[in-house]
Amino acid sequence: RRVIFGIAALFLSIYFIIGLFSDGDKIQVPEGAALVFAPNGVITEQPTYVDPVDKALQEAMGNGGPAEESIYDLLEVLRNAKEDDRITTLAIMPEGIMSIQPAMMEMLRDGIEDFKQSEKKVIAMGDFYTQQQYHIAAQADEVYLHPFGGILLEGYSRVRTYFAELLENLKVTPN
């Protein structure tokens, strides 16, 4: 009885180890495919550390914060797509980007420009673009916008400077 149990445990252990190290189902990419490039959430250099227990509790209560994606992971996706001959088009859908810093927008722009060096087509699609999203979409060869959509361009500095108290303290009068 112990021998049978030992053999069964050995086979179960081997099966479990093979399952851990197997690739499983690989994604099949057909020839002439388009890569849908749709970053989601806050684009960061390094995702914020969140305690796994706290994260699980927040998600269970529906209070999970915005998703975070690493700029370096996004750039790696673009590099891999550039080298993959099965991918002929990059379809950018930037509407999921909630926040991205200007330096990272430039990095992403350079990554898209590098992808375009492979002479593959780049298109952008969306219903509505913020300024940051449109900056990414504008790198495409063609930009498609929903007929009832829009683009919100605010500029980078829209805070009104107000020096009233400073001018009063310095006893300076404008005009």
Tab-separated table of C-alpha atoms in Angstrom:
chain	number	residue	atom	x	y	z
A	1	ARG	CA	0.000	0.000	0.000
A	2	ARG	CA	2.832	2.421	0.843
A	3	VAL	CA	4.614	1.578	-2.394
A	4	ILE	CA	1.516	2.360	-4.466
A	5	PHE	CA	1.021	5.629	-2.589
A	6	GLY	CA	4.725	6.524	-3.076
A	7	ILE	CA	4.553	5.828	-6.828
A	8	ALA	CA	1.344	7.859	-7.164
A	9	ALA	CA	2.917	10.763	-5.232
A	10	LEU	CA	6.027	10.576	-7.455
A	11	PHE	CA	3.967	10.715	-10.671
A	12	LEU	CA	1.856	13.551	-9.292
A	13	SER	CA	5.001	15.503	-8.358
A	14	ILE	CA	6.529	14.964	-11.814
A	15	TYR	CA	3.284	16.038	-13.489
A	16	PHE	CA	3.171	19.176	-11.321
A	17	ILE	CA	6.803	20.107	-12.088
A	18	ILE	CA	6.278	19.596	-15.832
A	19	GLY	CA	3.194	21.812	-15.637
A	20	LEU	CA	5.184	24.556	-13.933
A	21	PHE	CA	7.892	24.674	-16.573
A	22	SER	CA	5.826	24.094	-19.702
A	23	ASP	CA	4.939	26.999	-21.960
A	24	GLY	CA	1.293	26.063	-22.089
A	25	ASP	CA	-0.733	27.493	-24.942
A	26	LYS	CA	1.367	29.823	-27.041
A	27	ILE	CA	-0.214	32.813	-28.690
A	28	GLN	CA	-0.617	32.261	-32.409
A	29	VAL	CA	0.221	35.357	-34.460
A	30	PRO	CA	-0.957	35.083	-38.073
A	31	GLU	CA	0.961	36.605	-40.976
A	32	GLY	CA	-0.028	40.204	-41.687
A	33	ALA	CA	-1.238	40.821	-38.134
A	34	ALA	CA	-1.721	44.211	-36.506
A	35	LEU	CA	-0.471	44.838	-32.981
A	36	VAL	CA	-3.067	46.723	-30.944
A	37	PHE	CA	-0.966	48.972	-28.724
A	38	ALA	CA	-3.316	50.184	-25.973
A	39	PRO	CA	-1.478	51.338	-22.844
A	40	ASN	CA	-3.758	51.526	-19.830
A	41	GLY	CA	-3.592	53.600	-16.661
A	42	VAL	CA	-0.660	55.596	-15.364
A	43	ILE	CA	2.586	55.215	-17.295
A	44	THR	CA	5.514	55.105	-14.863
A	45	GLU	CA	9.204	54.330	-14.866
A	46	GLN	CA	8.750	51.922	-11.986
A	47	PRO	CA	5.378	50.721	-10.709
A	48	THR	CA	4.557	51.626	-7.115
A	49	TYR	CA	5.034	48.858	-4.573
A	50	VAL	CA	1.744	47.825	-3.022
A	51	ASP	CA	1.476	45.234	-0.276
A	52	PRO	CA	-0.173	42.165	-1.873
A	53	VAL	CA	-2.594	41.722	1.028
A	54	ASP	CA	-3.682	45.373	0.878
A	55	LYS	CA	-4.042	45.130	-2.901
A	56	ALA	CA	-6.210	42.016	-2.628
A	57	LEU	CA	-8.419	43.656	-0.007
A	58	GLN	CA	-8.773	46.847	-2.081
A	59	GLU	CA	-9.682	44.899	-5.209
A	60	ALA	CA	-12.163	42.759	-3.271
A	61	MET	CA	-13.884	45.910	-2.014
A	62	GLY	CA	-13.766	47.539	-5.454
A	63	ASN	CA	-11.319	50.241	-4.356
A	64	GLY	CA	-8.375	49.307	-6.544
A	65	GLY	CA	-6.355	52.280	-7.742
A	66	PRO	CA	-5.535	53.024	-11.370
A	67	ALA	CA	-3.478	50.507	-13.272
A	68	GLU	CA	0.206	51.238	-13.781
A	69	GLU	CA	2.359	50.277	-16.742
A	70	SER	CA	6.105	50.560	-17.035
A	71	ILE	CA	7.380	52.717	-19.888
A	72	TYR	CA	10.178	50.198	-20.380
A	73	ASP	CA	7.705	47.339	-20.868
A	74	LEU	CA	5.866	49.415	-23.492
A	75	LEU	CA	9.117	50.198	-25.304
A	76	GLU	CA	10.061	46.526	-25.277
A	77	VAL	CA	6.704	45.657	-26.870
A	78	LEU	CA	7.424	48.143	-29.655
A	79	ARG	CA	10.961	46.774	-30.200
A	80	ASN	CA	9.698	43.200	-30.363
A	81	ALA	CA	6.927	44.168	-32.799
A	82	LYS	CA	9.464	45.933	-35.015
A	83	GLU	CA	11.517	42.752	-35.301
A	84	ASP	CA	8.533	40.407	-35.780
A	85	ASP	CA	7.917	39.926	-39.508
A	86	ARG	CA	4.378	38.651	-38.887
A	87	ILE	CA	3.305	42.080	-37.593
A	88	THR	CA	2.716	44.552	-40.429
A	89	THR	CA	0.740	47.292	-38.656
A	90	LEU	CA	0.818	49.043	-35.301
A	91	ALA	CA	-2.634	50.209	-34.170
A	92	ILE	CA	-2.245	52.755	-31.375
A	93	MET	CA	-5.247	53.201	-29.065
A	94	PRO	CA	-4.038	55.720	-26.457
A	95	GLU	CA	-7.386	56.436	-24.774
A	96	GLY	CA	-6.518	54.261	-21.777
A	97	ILE	CA	-3.580	56.468	-20.790
A	98	MET	CA	-4.592	58.319	-17.617
A	99	SER	CA	-1.302	60.060	-16.936
A	100	ILE	CA	2.164	60.185	-18.477
A	101	GLN	CA	5.037	62.570	-17.795
A	102	PRO	CA	6.447	64.642	-20.689
A	103	ALA	CA	9.810	62.850	-20.627
A	104	MET	CA	8.070	59.482	-20.932
A	105	MET	CA	5.892	60.819	-23.772
A	106	GLU	CA	9.116	61.633	-25.605
A	107	MET	CA	10.471	58.139	-24.896
A	108	LEU	CA	7.272	56.604	-26.250
A	109	ARG	CA	7.384	58.921	-29.262
A	110	ASP	CA	10.954	57.811	-29.982
A	111	GLY	CA	9.902	54.157	-29.614
A	112	ILE	CA	7.113	54.629	-32.163
A	113	GLU	CA	9.514	56.444	-34.511
A	114	ASP	CA	11.934	53.517	-34.152
A	115	PHE	CA	9.093	51.119	-35.024
A	116	LYS	CA	8.339	53.210	-38.125
A	117	GLN	CA	11.931	52.670	-39.313
A	118	SER	CA	10.859	49.116	-40.166
A	119	GLU	CA	8.546	50.649	-42.808
A	120	LYS	CA	5.475	49.153	-41.183
A	121	LYS	CA	2.209	51.089	-41.092
A	122	VAL	CA	1.236	52.943	-37.912
A	123	ILE	CA	-2.345	54.088	-37.299
A	124	ALA	CA	-4.044	55.640	-34.267
A	125	MET	CA	-7.718	55.292	-33.380
A	126	GLY	CA	-9.884	56.813	-30.688
A	127	ASP	CA	-13.122	58.491	-29.686
A	128	PHE	CA	-11.622	61.351	-27.684
A	129	TYR	CA	-8.030	62.432	-27.050
A	130	THR	CA	-6.541	64.442	-24.221
A	131	GLN	CA	-3.391	66.404	-24.943
A	132	GLN	CA	-1.151	63.580	-23.709
A	133	GLN	CA	-3.056	60.939	-25.661
A	134	TYR	CA	-3.010	63.034	-28.826
A	135	HIS	CA	0.736	63.558	-28.499
A	136	ILE	CA	1.139	59.773	-28.698
A	137	ALA	CA	-1.469	59.372	-31.474
A	138	ALA	CA	0.141	62.111	-33.568
A	139	GLN	CA	3.172	59.891	-34.162
A	140	ALA	CA	1.054	57.628	-36.388
A	141	ASP	CA	0.912	57.794	-40.172
A	142	GLU	CA	-2.886	58.093	-39.950
A	143	VAL	CA	-5.032	59.297	-37.018
A	144	TYR	CA	-8.697	58.285	-36.900
A	145	LEU	CA	-11.158	60.076	-34.632
A	146	HIS	CA	-14.810	59.247	-34.060
A	147	PRO	CA	-17.055	61.739	-35.945
A	148	PHE	CA	-18.601	62.877	-32.661
A	149	GLY	CA	-15.290	62.726	-30.785
A	150	GLY	CA	-12.907	65.512	-29.903
A	151	ILE	CA	-9.432	66.556	-28.860
A	152	LEU	CA	-8.784	68.530	-25.679
A	153	LEU	CA	-5.643	70.644	-26.113
A	154	GLU	CA	-4.983	72.744	-23.019
A	155	GLY	CA	-1.327	73.677	-23.376
A	156	TYR	CA	1.309	73.003	-20.765
A	157	SER	CA	0.878	76.124	-18.672
A	158	ARG	CA	-2.599	77.321	-17.917
A	159	VAL	CA	-2.186	78.522	-14.346
A	160	ARG	CA	-2.676	82.236	-14.114
A	161	THR	CA	0.125	84.010	-12.335
A	162	TYR	CA	-1.191	86.476	-9.800
A	163	PHE	CA	1.208	88.792	-7.991
A	164	ALA	CA	-1.193	91.242	-6.295
A	165	GLU	CA	0.185	90.784	-2.788
A	166	LEU	CA	3.787	90.900	-4.024
A	167	LEU	CA	3.118	94.118	-5.938
A	168	GLU	CA	1.448	95.666	-2.863
A	169	ASN	CA	4.410	94.740	-0.617
A	170	LEU	CA	6.872	96.206	-3.113
A	171	LYS	CA	4.647	99.262	-3.524
A	172	VAL	CA	4.617	98.838	-7.278
A	173	THR	CA	1.614	99.915	-9.301
A	174	PRO	CA	0.989	98.389	-12.690
A	175	ASN	CA	0.168	100.758	-15.560
